Coordinates of C-alpha atoms in Angstrom, one line a residue:
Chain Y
X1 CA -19.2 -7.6 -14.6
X2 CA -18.5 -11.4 -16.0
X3 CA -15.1 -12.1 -16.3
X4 CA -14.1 -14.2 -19.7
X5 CA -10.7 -16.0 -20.0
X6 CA -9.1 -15.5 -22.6
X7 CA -5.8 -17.2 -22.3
X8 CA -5.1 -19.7 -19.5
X9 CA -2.1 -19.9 -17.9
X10 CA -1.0 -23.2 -20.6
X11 CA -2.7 -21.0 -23.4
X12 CA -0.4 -18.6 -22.2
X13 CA 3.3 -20.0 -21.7
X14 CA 2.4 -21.3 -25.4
X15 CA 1.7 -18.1 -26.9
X16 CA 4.8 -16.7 -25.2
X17 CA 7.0 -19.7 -26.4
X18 CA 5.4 -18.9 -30.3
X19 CA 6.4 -15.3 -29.7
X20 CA 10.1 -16.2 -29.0
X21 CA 10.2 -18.8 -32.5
X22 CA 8.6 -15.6 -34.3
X23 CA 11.4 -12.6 -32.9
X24 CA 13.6 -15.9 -33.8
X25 CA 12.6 -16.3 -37.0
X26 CA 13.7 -12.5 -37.5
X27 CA 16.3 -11.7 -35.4
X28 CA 18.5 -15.1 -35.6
X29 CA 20.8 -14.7 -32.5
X30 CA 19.9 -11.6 -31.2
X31 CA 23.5 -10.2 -31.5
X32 CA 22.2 -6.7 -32.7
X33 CA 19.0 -6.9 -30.9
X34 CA 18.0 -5.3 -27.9
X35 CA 14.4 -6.0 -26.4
X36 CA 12.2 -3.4 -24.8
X37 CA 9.5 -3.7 -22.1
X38 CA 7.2 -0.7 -21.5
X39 CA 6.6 0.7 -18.0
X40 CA 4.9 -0.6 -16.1
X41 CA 3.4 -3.7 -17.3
X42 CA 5.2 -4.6 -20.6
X43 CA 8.5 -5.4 -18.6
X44 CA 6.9 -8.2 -17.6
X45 CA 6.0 -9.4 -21.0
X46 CA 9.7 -8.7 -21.9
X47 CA 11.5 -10.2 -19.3
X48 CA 9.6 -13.4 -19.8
X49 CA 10.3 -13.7 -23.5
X50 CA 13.7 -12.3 -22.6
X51 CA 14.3 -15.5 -20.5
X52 CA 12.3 -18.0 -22.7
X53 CA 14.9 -16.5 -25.8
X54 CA 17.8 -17.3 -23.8
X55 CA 16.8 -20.8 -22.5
X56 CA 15.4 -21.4 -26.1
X57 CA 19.1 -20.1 -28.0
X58 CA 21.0 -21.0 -25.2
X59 CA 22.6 -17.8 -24.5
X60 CA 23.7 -16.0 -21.0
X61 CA 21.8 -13.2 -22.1
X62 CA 20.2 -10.8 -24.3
X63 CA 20.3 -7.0 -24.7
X64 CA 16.8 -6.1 -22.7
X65 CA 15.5 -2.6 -20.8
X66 CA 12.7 -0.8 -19.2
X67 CA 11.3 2.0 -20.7
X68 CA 9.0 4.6 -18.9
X69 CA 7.1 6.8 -21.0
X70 CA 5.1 9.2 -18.5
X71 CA 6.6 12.2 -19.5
X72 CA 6.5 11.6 -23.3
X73 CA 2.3 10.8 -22.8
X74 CA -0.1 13.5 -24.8
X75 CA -2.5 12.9 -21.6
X76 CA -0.3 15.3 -19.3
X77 CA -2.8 18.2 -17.9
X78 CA -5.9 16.0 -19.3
X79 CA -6.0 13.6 -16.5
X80 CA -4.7 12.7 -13.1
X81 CA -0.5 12.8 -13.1
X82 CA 1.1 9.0 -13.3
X83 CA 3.6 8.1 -11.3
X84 CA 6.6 7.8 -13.5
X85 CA 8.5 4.5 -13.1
X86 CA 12.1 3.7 -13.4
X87 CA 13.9 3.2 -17.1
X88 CA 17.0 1.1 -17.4
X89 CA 18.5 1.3 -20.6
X90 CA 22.1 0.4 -20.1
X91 CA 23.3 0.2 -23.6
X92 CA 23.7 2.1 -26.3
X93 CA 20.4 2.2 -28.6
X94 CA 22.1 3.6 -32.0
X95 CA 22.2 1.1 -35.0
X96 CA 20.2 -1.5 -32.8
X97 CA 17.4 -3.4 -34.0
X98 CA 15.0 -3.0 -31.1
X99 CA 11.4 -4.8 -30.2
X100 CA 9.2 -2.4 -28.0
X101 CA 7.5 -4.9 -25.9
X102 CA 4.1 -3.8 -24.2
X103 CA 1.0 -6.2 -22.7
X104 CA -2.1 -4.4 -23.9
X105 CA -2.0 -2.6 -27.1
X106 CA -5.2 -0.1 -27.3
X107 CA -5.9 3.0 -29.1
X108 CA -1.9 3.3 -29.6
X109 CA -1.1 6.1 -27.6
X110 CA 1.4 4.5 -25.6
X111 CA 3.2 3.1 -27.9
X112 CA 3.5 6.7 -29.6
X113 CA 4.9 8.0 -26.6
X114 CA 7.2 5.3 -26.4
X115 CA 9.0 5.4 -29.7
X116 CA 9.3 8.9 -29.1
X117 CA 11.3 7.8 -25.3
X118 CA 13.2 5.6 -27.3
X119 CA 14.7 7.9 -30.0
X120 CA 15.5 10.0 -27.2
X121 CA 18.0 7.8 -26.2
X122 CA 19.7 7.5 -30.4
X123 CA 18.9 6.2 -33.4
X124 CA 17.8 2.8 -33.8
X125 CA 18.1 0.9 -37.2
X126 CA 14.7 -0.6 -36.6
X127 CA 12.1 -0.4 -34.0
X128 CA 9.5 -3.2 -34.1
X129 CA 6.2 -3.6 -31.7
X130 CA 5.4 -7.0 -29.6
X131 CA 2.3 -7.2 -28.2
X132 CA 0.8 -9.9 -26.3
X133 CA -3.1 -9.3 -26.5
X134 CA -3.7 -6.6 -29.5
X135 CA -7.2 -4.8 -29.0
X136 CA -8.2 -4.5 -32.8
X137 CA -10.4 -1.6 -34.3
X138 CA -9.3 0.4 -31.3
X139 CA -6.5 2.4 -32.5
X140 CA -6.4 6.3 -32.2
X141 CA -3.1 6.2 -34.2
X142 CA -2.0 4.6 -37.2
X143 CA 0.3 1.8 -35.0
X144 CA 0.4 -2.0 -35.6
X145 CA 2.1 -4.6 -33.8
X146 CA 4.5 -7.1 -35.9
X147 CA 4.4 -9.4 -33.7
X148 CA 1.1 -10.1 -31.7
X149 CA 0.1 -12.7 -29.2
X150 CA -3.6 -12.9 -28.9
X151 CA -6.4 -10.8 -31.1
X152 CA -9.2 -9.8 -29.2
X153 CA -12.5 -7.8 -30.7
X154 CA -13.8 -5.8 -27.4
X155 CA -15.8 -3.0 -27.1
X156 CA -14.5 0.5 -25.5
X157 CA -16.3 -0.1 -21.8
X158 CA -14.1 -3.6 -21.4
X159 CA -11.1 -4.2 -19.8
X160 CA -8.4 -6.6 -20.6
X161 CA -6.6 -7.9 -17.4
X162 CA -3.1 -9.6 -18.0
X163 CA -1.8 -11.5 -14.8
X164 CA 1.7 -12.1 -14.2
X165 CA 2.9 -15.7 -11.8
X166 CA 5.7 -13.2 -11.0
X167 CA 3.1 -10.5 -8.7
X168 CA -0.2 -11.9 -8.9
X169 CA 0.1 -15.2 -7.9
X170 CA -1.2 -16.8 -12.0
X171 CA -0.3 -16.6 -15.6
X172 CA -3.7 -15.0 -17.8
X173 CA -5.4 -13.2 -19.7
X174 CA -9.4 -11.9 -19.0
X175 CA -11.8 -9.8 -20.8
X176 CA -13.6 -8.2 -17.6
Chain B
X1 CA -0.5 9.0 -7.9
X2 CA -0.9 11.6 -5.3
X3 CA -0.8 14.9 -6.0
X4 CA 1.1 18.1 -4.4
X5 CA -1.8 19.2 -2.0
X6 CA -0.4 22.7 -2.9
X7 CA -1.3 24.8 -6.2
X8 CA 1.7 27.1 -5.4
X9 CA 5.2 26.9 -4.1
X10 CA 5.4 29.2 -2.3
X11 CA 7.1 28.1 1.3
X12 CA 8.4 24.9 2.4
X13 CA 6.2 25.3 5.6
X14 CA 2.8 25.2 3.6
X15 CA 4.0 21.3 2.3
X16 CA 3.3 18.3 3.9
X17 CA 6.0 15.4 4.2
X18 CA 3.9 13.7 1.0
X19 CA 4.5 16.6 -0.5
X20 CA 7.9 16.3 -0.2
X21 CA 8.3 13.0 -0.8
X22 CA 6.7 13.1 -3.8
X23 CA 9.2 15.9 -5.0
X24 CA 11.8 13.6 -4.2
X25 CA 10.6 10.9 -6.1
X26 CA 9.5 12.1 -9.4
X27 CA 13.4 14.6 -9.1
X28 CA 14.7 11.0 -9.3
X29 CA 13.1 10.0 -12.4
X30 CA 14.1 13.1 -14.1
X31 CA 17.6 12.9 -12.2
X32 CA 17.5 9.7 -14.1
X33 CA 16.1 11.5 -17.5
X34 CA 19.6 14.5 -16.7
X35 CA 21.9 11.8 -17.8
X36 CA 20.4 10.8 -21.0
X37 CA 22.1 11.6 -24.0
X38 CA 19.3 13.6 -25.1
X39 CA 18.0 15.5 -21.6
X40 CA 14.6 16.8 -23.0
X41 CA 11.2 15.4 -22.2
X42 CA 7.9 16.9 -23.5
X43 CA 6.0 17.0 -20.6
X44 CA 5.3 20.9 -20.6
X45 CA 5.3 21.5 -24.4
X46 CA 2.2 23.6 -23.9
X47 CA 3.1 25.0 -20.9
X48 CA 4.6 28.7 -20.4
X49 CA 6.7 29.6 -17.8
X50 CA 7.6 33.2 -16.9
X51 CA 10.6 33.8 -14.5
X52 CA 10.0 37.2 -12.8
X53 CA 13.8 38.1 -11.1
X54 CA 13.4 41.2 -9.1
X55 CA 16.5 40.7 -7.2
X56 CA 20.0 39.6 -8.8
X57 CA 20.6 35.7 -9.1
X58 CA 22.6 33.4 -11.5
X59 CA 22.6 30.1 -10.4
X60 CA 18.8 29.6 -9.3
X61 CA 17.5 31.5 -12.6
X62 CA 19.8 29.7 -14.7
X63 CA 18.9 26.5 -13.0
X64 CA 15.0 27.5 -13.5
X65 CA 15.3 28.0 -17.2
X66 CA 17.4 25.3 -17.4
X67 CA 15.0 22.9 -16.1
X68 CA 11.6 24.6 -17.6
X69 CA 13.6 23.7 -21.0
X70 CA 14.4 20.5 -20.1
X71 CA 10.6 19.8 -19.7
X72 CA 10.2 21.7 -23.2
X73 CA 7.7 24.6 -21.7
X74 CA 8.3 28.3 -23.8
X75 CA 9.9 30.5 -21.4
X76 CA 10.0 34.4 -21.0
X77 CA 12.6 36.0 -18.2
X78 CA 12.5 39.2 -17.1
X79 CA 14.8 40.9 -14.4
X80 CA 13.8 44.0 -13.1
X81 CA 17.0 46.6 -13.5
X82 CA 15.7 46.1 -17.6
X83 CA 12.0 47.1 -16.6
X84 CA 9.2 48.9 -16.2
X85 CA 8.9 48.2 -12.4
X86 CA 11.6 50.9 -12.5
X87 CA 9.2 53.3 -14.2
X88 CA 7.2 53.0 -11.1
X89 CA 4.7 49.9 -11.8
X90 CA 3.2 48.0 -9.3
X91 CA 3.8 44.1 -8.9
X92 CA 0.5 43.0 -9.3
X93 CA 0.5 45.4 -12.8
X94 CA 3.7 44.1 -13.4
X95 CA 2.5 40.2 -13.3
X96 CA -1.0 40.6 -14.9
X97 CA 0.5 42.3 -17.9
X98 CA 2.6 39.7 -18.1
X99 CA -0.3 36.7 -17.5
X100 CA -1.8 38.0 -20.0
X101 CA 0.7 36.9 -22.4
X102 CA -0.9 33.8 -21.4
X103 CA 1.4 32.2 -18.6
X104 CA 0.4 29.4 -16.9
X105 CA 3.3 29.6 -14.0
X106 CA 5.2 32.2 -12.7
X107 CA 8.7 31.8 -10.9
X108 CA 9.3 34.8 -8.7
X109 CA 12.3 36.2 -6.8
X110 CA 11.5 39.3 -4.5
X111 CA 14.0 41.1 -2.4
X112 CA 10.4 41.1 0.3
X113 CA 9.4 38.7 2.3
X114 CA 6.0 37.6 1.4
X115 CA 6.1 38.6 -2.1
X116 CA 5.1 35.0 -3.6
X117 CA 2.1 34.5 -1.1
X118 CA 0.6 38.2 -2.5
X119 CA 0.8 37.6 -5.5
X120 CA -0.7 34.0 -4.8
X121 CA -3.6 36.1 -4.1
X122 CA -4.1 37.9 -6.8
X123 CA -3.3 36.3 -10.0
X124 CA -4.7 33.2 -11.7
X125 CA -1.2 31.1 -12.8
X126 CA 1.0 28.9 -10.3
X127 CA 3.4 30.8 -8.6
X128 CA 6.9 29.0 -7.7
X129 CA 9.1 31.3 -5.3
X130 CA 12.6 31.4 -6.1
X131 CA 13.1 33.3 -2.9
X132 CA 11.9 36.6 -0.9
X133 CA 13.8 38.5 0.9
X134 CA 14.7 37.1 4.7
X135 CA 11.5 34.6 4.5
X136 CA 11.9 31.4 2.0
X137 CA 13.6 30.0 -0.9
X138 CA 11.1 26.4 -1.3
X139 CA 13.5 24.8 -3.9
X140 CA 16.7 25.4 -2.2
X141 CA 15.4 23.3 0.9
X142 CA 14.1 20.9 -1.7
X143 CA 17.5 20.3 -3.2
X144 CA 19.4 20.6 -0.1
X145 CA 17.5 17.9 1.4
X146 CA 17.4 15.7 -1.8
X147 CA 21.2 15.6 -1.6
X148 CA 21.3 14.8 2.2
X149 CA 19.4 11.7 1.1
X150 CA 21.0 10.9 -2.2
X151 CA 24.9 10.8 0.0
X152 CA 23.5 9.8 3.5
X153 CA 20.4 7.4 2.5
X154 CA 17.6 9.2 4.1
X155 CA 17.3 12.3 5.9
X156 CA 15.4 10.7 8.9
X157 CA 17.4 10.9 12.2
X158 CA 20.6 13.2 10.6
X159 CA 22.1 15.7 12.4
X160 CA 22.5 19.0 10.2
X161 CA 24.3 22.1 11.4
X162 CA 23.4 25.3 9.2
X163 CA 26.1 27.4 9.8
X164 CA 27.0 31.2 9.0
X165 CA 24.5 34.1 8.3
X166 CA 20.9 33.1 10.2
X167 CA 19.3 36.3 10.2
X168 CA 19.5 37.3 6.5
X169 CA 19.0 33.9 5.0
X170 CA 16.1 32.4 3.7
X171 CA 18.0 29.8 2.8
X172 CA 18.2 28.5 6.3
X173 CA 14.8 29.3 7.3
X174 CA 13.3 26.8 4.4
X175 CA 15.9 24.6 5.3
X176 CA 15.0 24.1 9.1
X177 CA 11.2 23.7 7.7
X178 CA 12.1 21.3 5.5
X179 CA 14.5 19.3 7.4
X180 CA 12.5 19.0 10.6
X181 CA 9.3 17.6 8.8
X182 CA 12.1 14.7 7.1
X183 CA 12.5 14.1 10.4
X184 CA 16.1 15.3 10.9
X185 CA 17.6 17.3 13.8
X186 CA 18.6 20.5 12.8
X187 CA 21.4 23.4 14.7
X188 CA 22.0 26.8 13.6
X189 CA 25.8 28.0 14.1
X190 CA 26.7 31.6 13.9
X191 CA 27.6 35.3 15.9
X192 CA 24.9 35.7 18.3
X193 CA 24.5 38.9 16.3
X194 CA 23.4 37.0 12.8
X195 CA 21.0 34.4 14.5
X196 CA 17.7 35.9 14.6
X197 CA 16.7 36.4 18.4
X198 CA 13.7 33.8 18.5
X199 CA 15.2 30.9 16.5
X200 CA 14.9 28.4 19.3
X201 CA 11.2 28.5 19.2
X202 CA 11.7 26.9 16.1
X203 CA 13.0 23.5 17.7
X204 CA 16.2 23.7 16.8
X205 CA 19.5 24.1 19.0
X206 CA 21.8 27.4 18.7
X207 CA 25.5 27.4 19.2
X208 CA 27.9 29.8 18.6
X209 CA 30.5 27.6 18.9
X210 CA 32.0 26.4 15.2
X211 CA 33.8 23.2 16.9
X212 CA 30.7 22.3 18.7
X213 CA 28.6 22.5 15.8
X214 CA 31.2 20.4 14.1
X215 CA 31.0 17.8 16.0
X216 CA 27.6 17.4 16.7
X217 CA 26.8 17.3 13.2
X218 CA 26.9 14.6 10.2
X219 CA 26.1 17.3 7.4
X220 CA 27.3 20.9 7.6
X221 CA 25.5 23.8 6.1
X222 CA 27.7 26.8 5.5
X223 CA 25.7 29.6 4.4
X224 CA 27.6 32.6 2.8
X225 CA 27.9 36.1 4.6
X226 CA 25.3 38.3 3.0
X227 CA 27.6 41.4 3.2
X228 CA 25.1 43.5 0.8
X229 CA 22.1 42.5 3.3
X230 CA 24.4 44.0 6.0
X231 CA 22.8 47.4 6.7
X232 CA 24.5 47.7 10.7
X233 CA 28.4 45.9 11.7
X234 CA 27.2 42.5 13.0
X235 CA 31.0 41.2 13.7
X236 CA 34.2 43.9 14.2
X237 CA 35.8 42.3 11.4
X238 CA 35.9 39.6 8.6
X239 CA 39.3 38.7 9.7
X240 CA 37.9 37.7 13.3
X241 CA 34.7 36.0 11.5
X242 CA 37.0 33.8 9.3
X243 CA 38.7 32.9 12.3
X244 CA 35.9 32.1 14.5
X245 CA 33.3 30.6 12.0
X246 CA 35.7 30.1 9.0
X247 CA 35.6 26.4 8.0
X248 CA 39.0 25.4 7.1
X249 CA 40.8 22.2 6.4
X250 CA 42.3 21.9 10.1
X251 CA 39.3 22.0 11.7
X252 CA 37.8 19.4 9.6
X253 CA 40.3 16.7 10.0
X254 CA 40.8 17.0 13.8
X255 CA 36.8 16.3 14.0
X256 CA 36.3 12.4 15.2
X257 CA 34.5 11.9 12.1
X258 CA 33.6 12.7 8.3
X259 CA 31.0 14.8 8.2
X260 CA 29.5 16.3 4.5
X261 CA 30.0 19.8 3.7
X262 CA 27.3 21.6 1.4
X263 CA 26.8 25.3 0.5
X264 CA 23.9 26.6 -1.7
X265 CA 26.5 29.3 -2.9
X266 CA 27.5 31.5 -4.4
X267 CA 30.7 31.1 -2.1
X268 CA 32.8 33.5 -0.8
X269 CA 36.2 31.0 -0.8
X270 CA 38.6 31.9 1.8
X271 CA 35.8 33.7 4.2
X272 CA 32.9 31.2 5.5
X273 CA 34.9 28.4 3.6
X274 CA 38.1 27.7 2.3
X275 CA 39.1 26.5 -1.3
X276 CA 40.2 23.1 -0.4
X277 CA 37.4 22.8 1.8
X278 CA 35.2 23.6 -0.6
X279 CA 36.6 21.3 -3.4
X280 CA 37.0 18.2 -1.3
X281 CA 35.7 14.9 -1.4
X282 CA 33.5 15.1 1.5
X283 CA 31.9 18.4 -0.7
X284 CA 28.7 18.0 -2.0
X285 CA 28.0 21.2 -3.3
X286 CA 28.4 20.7 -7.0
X287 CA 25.7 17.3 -6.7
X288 CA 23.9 20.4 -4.7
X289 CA 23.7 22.4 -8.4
X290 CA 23.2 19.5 -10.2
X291 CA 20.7 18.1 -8.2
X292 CA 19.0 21.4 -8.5
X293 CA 17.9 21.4 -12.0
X294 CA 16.1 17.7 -11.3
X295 CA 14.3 18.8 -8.2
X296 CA 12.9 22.2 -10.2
X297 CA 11.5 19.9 -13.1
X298 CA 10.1 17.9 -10.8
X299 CA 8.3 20.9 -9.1
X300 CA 7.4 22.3 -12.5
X301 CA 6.1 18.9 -13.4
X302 CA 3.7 18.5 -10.4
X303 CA 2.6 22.1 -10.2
X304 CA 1.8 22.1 -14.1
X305 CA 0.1 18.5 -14.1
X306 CA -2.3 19.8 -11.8
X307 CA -5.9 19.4 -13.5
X308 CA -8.7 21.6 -12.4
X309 CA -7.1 23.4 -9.4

């Protein structure tokens, strides 16, 4: 099948860098913030806004984790097991205002299973969603991002591919 | 993500090393989910687990239920002194009345060997043995070994003596399976009269000397004296066993150097293993418990996420 680009890897450190100057916008210094990445291919997304934030605010650092949501999914004896991945959450969740961070944001389900991961671990004052390419009209659940960096129209059989400098060698996004 | 090429648990010689690894790596995760503040995950919320207990047991059942809640499955128990099997029903009655309560897995202890393969045979749900009689105890292994490689690194090229009562454990038998496919060497320690008579043709060495063993070993394995399995005398006394096979404080510090102690209990202090001993820093056998409940989820997990088997 024919490959489309849909963010090149320019296209794409500037939609990142308008992400950070959005969650800014919000969230000021990040003091009572903590940012979230999803297992396994949101961490990516949030450890690169993670670092953009801090060279941006000029901080040492800012509250960030993994999250693994395996075995909160609703897919568990429906399909093939997943192998789980490791979450590192090492701070306390309760009273935070905290940014779930995925790549891909399809029918929703994921992101379901992670804000039930997350309240496993307290009570969060807010929990908001950061997407970087949002699939719309796809949604099994009622769940929209707040903060999204590319809207794409696709049709169920498609694929969306983000690549990652960090393990495949360039920064995109393709429709396949 | 591979999956157990088992649909049952029923022996630690049926798995294959992926098997195990893969046991080891998802009782990680959920090792990792134990020290949450809230240690529940909804993996098995439509999953229902019965734990059949026809022989007396505290720690495994406890740890069982413990970890079938943690994974949010519905669970029933049943121990047989409180049932009908006393009225004279069979086991395979006994289980299909129960199945058809609509369980999907069935953990069974049975004072026989070969209890959990039967009934393998003859009923529809996953069966997970939590021990029979003189022949296995699958999860035991599983957590022994898992601890070996959470204090030593790996498991791979260790030297493990198992040391006590041979011949009535089953806890030594899955042990020697499972530590011989991780690639470890393995020695059972005991009276010649408690180490069953072909043991050797297992691979594994056989001394009957406690300072040997001792010294040849980097983990110790001290199994407990099964004194109600004990239908002959297999030593003159318990006096002369606690002095020949008794692992006391003494004996441990003259050794060259630190080796780890485990015991998958209960223990008899003061007889195979004394109090300070047992309670020492080179002890593992409370990580052994703890490490017990993560490695049953992660059996649970694998046996239930099993689609179309």
């Amino acid at each position: 099948m024919q490959k489309r680009l849909l963010l090149n890897s320019t296209q794409f450190d500037i939609t990142i860098k308008r992400l950070c100057y959005q969650l800014i916008e919000v969230h000021d210094d990040f003091s009572n913030t903590a940012i979230i990445g999803l297992q396994p291919r949101g961490v990516f997304v949030a450890r690169r806004i993670v670092s953009s934030l801090c060279e941006i605010l000029n901080l040492p650092k800012i509250m960030h984790g993994d999250l693994d949501v395996t075995f909160y999914r609703d897919d568990f004896r429906r399909r093939e097991i997943i192998a789980p991945s490791e979450t590192r959450v090492d701070f306390i969740i309760e009273d935070k205002n905290v940014i779930l961070v995925d790549d891909v944001l399809f029918t929703g389900r994921t992101i379901r299973a992670g804000m039930d991961a997350l309240l496993d671990f307290g009570r969060p004052r807010k929990v908001e969603l950061l997407t970087l390419v949002d699939r719309r009209y796809s949604r099994h659940l009622p769940i929209e991002p707040d903060y999204i960096g590319i809207s794409v129209d696709t049709i169920t059989s498609e694929k969306v591919t983000v690549k990652w400098k960090e393990v495949d060698g360039e920064d995109g996004v393709w429709l396949v | 993500m591979p999956s157990l090429s088992v649909k049952h648990l029923l022996g630690i010689k049926d798995l294959s090393v992926e098997d195990i690894e893969l046991v080891f790596s998802t009782a990680d995760n959920f090792k990792d989910v134990l020290n949450r503040p809230i240690k529940k995950v909804p993996s098995l919320r439509d999953v229902t687990i019965a734990n059949l207990f026809f022989e007396n047991s505290t720690r495994t059942r406890l740890s069982f239920e413990l970890a079938e809640r943690r994974l949010s499955a519905d669970v029933i128990n049943f121990a047989a002194s409180s049932s009908s099997v006393s009225k004279g029903e069979t086991l395979i009655d006994t289980v299909n009345n129960i199945l058809a309560m609509k369980v999907d897995i069935v953990v069974m202890r049975h004072p026989h060997a070969g209890a959990a393969q039967f009934l393998s045979k003859h009923v529809s749900a996953s069966i997970v043995n939590a021990g029979d009689g003189a022949h296995e105890h699958p999860t035991q292994a599983l957590l022994d070994a898992f601890s070996i490689r959470e204090k030593l690194g790996e498991v791979k090229g260790k030297k493990i003596a198992i040391i006590g009562d041979i011949l009535h454990s089953r806890v030594a038998l899955s042990n020697i399976f499972c530590l011989q496919k991780l690639g470890a060497e393995v020695m059972v320690c005991g009276p010649t009269t408690l180490l069953p008579k072909y043991i050797a043709s297992l691979g594994v060495q056989v001394e009957t000397n406690l300072r040997k063993a001792l010294e040849w070993c980097d983990v110790a394995n001290m199994l407990r004296i099964q004194l109600e399995r004990q239908d002959i005398r297999y030593f003159p006394s318990l006096r002369e066993y606690i002095q020949l096979f008794g692992l006391n404080k003494e004996i441990l510090d003259s050794l060259s150097k630190r080796i780890t102690i485990m015991h998958p209990g209960p223990i008899n202090r003061g007889v195979e293993i004394t109090s300070e001993v047992a309670d020492s820093a080179q002890s593992i056998i409370l990580n052994q418990v703890e490490n017990g409940v993560a490695i049953r989820m992660a059996v649970l997990y694998l046996l239930a996420g099993q689609v179309g088997k």
